[in-house]
mmCIF file of C-alpha atoms in Angstrom:
data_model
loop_
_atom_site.group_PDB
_atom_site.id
_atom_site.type_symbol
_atom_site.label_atom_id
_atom_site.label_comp_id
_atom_site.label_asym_id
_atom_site.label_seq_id
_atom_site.Cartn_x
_atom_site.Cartn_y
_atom_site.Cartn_z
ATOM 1 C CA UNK B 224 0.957 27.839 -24.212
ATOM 2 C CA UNK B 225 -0.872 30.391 -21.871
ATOM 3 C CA UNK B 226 1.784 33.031 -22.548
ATOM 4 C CA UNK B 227 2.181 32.346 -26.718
ATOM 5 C CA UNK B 228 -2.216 33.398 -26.457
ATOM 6 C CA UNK B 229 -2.950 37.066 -25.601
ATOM 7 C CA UNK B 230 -5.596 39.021 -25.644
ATOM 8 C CA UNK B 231 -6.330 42.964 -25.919
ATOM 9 C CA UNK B 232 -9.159 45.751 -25.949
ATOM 10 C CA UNK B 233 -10.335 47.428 -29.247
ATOM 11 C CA UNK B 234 -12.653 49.514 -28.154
ATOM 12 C CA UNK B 235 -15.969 47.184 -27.198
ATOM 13 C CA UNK B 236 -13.962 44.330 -28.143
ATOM 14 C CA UNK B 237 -11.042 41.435 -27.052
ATOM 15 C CA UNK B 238 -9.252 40.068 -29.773
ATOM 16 C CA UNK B 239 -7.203 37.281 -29.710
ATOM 17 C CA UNK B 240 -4.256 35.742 -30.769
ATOM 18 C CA UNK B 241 -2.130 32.732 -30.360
ATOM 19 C CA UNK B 242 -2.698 28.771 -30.312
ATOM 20 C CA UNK B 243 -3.599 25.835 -28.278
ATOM 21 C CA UNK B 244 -3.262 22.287 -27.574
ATOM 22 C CA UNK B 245 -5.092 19.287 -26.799
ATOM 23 C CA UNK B 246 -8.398 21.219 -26.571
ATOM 24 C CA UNK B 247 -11.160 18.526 -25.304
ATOM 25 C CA UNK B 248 -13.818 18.295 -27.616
ATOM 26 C CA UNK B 249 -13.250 21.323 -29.390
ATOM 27 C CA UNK B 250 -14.666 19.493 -32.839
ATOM 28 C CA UNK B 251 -17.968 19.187 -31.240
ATOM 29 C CA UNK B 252 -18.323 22.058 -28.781
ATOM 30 C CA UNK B 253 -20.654 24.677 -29.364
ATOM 31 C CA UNK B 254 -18.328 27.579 -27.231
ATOM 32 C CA UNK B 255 -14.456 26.979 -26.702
ATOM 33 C CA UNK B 256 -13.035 28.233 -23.335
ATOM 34 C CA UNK B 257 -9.389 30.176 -23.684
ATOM 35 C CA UNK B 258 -7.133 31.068 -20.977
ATOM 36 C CA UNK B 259 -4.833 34.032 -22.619
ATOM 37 C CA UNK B 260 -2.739 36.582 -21.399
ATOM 38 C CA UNK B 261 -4.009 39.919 -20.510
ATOM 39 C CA UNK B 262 -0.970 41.850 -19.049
ATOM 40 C CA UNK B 263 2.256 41.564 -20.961
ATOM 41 C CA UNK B 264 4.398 42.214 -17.789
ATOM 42 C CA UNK B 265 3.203 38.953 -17.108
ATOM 43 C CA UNK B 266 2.710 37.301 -13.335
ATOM 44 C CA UNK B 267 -0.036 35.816 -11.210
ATOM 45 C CA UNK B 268 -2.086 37.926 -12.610
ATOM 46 C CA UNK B 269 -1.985 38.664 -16.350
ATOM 47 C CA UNK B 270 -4.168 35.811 -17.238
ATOM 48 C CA UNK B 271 -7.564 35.887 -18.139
ATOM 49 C CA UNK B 272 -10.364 33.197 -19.758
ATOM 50 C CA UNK B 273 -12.766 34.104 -22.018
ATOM 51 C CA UNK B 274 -15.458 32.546 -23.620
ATOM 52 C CA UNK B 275 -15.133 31.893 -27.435
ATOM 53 C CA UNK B 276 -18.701 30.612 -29.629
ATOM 54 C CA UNK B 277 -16.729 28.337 -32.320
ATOM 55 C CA UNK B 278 -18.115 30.497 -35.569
ATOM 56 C CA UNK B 279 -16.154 32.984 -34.448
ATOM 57 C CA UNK B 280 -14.421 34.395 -37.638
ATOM 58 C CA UNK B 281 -10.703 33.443 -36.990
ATOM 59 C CA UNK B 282 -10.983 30.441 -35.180
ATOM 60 C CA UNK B 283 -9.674 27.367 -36.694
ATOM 61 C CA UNK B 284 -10.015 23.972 -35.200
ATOM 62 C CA UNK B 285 -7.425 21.022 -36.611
ATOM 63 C CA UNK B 286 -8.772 17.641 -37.382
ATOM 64 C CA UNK B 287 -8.202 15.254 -33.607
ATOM 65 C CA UNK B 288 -5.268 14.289 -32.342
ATOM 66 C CA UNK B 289 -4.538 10.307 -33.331
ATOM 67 C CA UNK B 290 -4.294 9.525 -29.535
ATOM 68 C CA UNK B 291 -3.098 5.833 -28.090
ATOM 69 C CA UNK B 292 -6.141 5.720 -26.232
ATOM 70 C CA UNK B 293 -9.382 7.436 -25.389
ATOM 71 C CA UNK B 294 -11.044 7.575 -28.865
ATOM 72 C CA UNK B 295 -14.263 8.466 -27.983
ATOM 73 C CA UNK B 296 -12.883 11.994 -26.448
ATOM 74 C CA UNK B 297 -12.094 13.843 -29.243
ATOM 75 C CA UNK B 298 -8.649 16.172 -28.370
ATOM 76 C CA UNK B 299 -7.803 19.003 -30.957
ATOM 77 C CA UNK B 300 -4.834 21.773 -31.649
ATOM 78 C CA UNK B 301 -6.989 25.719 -31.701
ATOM 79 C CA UNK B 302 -5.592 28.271 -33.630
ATOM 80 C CA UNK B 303 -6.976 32.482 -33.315
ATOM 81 C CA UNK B 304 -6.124 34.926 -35.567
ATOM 82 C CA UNK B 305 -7.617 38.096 -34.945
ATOM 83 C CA UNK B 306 -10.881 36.419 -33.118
ATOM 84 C CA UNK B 307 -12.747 39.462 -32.298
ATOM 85 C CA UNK B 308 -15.534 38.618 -29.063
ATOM 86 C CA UNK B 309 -17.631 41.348 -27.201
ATOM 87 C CA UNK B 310 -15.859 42.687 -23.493
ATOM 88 C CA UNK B 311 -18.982 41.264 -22.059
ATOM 89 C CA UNK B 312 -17.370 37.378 -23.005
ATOM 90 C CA UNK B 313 -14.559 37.721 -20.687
ATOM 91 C CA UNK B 314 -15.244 35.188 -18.369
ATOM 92 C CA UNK B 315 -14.893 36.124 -14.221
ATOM 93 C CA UNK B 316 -12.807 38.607 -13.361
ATOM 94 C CA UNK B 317 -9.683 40.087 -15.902
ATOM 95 C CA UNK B 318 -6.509 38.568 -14.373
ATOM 96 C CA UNK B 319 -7.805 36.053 -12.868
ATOM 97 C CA UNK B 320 -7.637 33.373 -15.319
ATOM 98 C CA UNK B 321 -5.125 31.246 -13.673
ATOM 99 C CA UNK B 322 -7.023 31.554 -10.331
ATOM 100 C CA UNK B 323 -9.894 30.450 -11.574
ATOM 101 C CA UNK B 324 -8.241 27.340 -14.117
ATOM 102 C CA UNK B 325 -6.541 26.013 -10.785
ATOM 103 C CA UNK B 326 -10.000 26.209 -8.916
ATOM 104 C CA UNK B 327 -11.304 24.307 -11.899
ATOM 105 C CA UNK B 328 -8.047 22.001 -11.759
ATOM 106 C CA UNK B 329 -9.284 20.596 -8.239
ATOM 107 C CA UNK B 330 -12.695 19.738 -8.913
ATOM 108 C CA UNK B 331 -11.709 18.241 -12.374
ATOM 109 C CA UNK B 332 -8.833 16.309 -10.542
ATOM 110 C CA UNK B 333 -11.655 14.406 -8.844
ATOM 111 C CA UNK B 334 -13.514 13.531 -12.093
ATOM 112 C CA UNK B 335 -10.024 12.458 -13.193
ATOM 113 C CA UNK B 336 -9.664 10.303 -10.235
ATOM 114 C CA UNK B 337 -13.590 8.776 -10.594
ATOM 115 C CA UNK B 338 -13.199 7.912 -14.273
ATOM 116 C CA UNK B 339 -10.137 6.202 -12.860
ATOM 117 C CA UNK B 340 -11.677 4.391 -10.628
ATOM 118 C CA UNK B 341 -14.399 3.189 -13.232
ATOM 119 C CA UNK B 342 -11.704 1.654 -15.699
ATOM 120 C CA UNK B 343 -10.196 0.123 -13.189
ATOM 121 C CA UNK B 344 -13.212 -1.803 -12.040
ATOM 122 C CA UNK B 345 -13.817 -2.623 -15.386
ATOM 123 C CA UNK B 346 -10.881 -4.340 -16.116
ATOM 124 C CA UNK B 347 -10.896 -6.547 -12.722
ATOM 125 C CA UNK B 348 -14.460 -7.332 -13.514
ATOM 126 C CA UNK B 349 -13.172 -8.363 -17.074
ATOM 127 C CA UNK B 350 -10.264 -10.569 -15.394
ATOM 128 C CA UNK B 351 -12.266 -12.114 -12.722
ATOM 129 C CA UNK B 352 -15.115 -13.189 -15.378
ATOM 130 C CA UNK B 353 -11.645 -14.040 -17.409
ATOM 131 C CA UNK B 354 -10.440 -16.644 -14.350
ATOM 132 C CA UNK B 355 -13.112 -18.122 -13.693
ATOM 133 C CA UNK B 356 -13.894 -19.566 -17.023
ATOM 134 C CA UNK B 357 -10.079 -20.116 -18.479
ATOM 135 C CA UNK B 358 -8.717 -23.534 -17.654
ATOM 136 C CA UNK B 359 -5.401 -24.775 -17.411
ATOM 137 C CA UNK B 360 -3.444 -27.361 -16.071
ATOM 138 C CA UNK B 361 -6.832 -28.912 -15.267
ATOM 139 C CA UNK B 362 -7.895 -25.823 -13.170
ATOM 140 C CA UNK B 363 -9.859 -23.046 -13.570
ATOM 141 C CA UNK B 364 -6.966 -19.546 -13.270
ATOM 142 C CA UNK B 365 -9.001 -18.255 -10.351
ATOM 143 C CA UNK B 366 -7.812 -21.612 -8.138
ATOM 144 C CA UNK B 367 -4.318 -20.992 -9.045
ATOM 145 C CA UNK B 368 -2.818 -18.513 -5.994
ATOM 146 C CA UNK B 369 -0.724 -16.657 -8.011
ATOM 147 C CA UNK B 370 -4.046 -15.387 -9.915
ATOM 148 C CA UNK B 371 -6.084 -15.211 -6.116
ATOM 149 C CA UNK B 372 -3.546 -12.696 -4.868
ATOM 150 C CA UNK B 373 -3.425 -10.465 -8.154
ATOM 151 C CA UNK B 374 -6.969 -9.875 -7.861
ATOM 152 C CA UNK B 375 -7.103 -9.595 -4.608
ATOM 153 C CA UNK B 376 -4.983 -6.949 -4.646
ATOM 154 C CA UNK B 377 -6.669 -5.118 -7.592
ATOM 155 C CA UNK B 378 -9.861 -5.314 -5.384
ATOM 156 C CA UNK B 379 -8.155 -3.885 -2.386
ATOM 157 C CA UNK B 380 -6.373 -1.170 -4.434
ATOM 158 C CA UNK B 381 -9.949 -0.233 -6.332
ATOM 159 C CA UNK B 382 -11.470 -0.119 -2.634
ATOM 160 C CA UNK B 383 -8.889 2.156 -0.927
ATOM 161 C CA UNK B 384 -8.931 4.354 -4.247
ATOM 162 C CA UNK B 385 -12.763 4.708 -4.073
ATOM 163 C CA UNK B 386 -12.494 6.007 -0.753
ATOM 164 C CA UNK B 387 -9.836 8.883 -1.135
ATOM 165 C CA UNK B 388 -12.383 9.828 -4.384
ATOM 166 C CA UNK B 389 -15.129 9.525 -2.213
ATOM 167 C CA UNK B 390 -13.755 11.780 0.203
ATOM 168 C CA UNK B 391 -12.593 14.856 -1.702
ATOM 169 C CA UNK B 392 -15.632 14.773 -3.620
ATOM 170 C CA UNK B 393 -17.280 15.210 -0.045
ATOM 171 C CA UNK B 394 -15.401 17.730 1.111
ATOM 172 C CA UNK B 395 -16.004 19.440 -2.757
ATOM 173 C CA UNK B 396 -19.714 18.821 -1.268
ATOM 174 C CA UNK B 397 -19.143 20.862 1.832
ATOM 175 C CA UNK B 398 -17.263 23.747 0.934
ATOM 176 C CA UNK B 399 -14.632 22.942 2.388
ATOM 177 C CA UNK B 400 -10.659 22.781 1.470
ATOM 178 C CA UNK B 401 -10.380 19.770 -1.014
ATOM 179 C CA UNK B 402 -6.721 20.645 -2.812
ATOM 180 C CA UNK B 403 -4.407 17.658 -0.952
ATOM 181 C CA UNK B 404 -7.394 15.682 -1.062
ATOM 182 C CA UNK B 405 -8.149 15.807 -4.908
ATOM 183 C CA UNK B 406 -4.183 15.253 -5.282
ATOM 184 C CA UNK B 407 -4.052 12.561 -3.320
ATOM 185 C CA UNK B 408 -7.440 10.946 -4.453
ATOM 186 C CA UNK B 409 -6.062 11.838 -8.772
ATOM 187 C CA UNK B 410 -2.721 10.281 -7.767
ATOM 188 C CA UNK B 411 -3.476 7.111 -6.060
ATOM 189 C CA UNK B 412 -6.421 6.193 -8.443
ATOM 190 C CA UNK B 413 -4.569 6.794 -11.738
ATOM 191 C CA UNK B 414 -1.952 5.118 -10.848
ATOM 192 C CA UNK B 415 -3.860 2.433 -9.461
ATOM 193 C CA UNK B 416 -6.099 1.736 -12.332
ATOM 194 C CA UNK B 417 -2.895 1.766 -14.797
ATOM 195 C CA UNK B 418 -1.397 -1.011 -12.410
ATOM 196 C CA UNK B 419 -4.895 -2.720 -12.183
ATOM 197 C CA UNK B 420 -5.385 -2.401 -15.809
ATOM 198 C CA UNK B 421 -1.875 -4.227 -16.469
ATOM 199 C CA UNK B 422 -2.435 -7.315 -13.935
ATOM 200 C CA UNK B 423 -5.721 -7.458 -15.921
ATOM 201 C CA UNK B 424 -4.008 -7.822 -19.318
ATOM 202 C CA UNK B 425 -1.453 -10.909 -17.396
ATOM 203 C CA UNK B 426 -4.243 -12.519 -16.220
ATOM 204 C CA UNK B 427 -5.935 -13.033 -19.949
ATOM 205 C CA UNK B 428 -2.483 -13.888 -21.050
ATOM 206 C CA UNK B 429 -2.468 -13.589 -25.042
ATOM 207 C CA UNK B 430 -5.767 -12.859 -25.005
ATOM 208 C CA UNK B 431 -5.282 -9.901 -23.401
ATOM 209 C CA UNK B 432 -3.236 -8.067 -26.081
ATOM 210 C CA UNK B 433 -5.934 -8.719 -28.490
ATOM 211 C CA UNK B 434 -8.823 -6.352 -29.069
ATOM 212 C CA UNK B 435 -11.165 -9.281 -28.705
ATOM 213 C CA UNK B 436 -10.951 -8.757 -25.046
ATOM 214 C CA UNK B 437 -11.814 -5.323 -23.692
ATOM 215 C CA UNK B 438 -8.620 -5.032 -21.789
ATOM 216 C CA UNK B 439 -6.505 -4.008 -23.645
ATOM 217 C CA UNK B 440 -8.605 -1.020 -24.613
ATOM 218 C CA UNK B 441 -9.021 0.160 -20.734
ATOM 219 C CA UNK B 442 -5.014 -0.066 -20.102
ATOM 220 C CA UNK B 443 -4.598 2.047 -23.095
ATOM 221 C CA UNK B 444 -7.299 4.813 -22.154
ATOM 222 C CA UNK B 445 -5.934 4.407 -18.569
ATOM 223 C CA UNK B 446 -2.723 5.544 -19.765
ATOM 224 C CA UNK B 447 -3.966 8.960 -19.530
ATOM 225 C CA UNK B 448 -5.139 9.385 -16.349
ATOM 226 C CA UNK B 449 -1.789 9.825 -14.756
ATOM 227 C CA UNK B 450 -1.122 12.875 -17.324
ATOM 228 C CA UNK B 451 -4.476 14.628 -17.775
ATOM 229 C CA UNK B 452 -5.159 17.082 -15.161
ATOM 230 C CA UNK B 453 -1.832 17.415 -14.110
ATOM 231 C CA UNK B 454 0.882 14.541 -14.310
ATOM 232 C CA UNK B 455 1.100 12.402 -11.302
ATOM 233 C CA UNK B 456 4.563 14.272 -10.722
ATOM 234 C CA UNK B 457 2.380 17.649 -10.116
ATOM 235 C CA UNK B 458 0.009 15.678 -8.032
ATOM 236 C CA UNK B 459 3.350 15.233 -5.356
ATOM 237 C CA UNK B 460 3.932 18.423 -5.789
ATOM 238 C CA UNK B 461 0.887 19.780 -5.452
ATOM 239 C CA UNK B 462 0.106 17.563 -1.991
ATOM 240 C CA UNK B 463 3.671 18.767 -0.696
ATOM 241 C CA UNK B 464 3.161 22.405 -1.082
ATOM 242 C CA UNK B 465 -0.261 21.642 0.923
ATOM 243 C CA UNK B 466 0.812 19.636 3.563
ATOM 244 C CA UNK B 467 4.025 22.246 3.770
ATOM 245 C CA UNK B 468 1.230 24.893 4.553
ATOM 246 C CA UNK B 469 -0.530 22.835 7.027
#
């Protein structure tokens, strides 16, 4: 989409043109931040963000996506025509757009990886509350084994995932290098809490397909985790290229 968006000088002015997707919040937001491209040659460096107040004559914001999960984040397509925004609202530095949305990438890769995290403890809690009241065959599910080792492996998994999170967002902390880390922390914990999410919704059987149980709700918003913020197939590539480096 970046290179369908450009952007060029009128005298003490950008204007803007072009579309984009999947724009969090946009509905709500009180500026809208747009990566578009600056240098038609193209490259590393013919991107550039600017900031964009929503009034702005020739922006148009469509109604929200009608997304699987995730309902209370509201995702919208952005449309410019001719948005017209002073030189001073070019955000950083011109051409550095993509630098800077990759810089942005790793930190949010971490959030990604936290929020993650947080489903997926929410749905174990849900299952383990779930166990130990159900009954059958004349047992509660949490004395069957078959249920012990699911959640003990959801526990295990939601531990080991904490960590990695834990430990990018420390390095974040210290200044120092954090991409492989944020990869590996996004990668493992998405995919984690999708897995977690899905033992959660065996363990309540029927029950769990219903929206009477909150279940069912968390494996659908965890769906997104392994796409937002880069699929989990950029994640490998991203911690490749880094450890390729190293």
């Amino acid at each position: 989409m970046e290179s369908k968006t450009t952007a060029h000088r009128d005298g003490n002015e950008w204007v803007l043109n072009g579309s984009k997707m999947w724009t969090t919040n946009a509905g709500v937001a009180g500026v809208i931040v747009v990566l578009a491209r600056t240098d038609p040659r193209g490259g590393s460096h013919s991107l550039s963000e600017f900031i964009v107040p929503k009034d702005t004559p020739g922006l148009h914001v469509d109604p929200p996506e009608k997304k699987m999960g995730l309902h209370g984040c509201w995702s919208h397509a952005v449309s410019l025509e001719d948005v017209r925004v002073p030189l001073d609202n070019l955000l950083g530095e011109e051409g550095r757009g993509i630098h800077q949305a990759l810089h942005v990438l790793d930190g949010g890769r971490i959030g990604i990886g936290a929020l993650s995290v947080g489903l997926a403890q929410g749905a174990y809690e849900a299952a383990l509350s779930y166990a130990r009241e159900r009954m059958t065959f004349g047992k509660k599910l949490i004395e069957h084994q078959a249920i012990q080792f699911k959640l003990a492996d959801m526990a295990t998994k939601i531990h080991l995932a904490r960590l990695g999170v834990l430990h990018a967002a420390w390095l974040k902390e210290q200044g120092r290098p954090y991409t492989k880390e944020a990869g590996m922390a996004k990668l493992f914990a998405t995919e984690m809490a999708e897995w977690v999410a899905y033992q959660a919704i065996q363990i309540h059987g029927g029950y769990g397909y219903s929206r009477e149980y909150p279940v069912e709700r968390i494996y659908r918003d965890a769906r997104l985790m392994t796409i937002g913020e880069g699929t989990s197939e950029i994640q490998r590539l991203v911690i490749a290229r880094q450890i390729a480096r190293e």
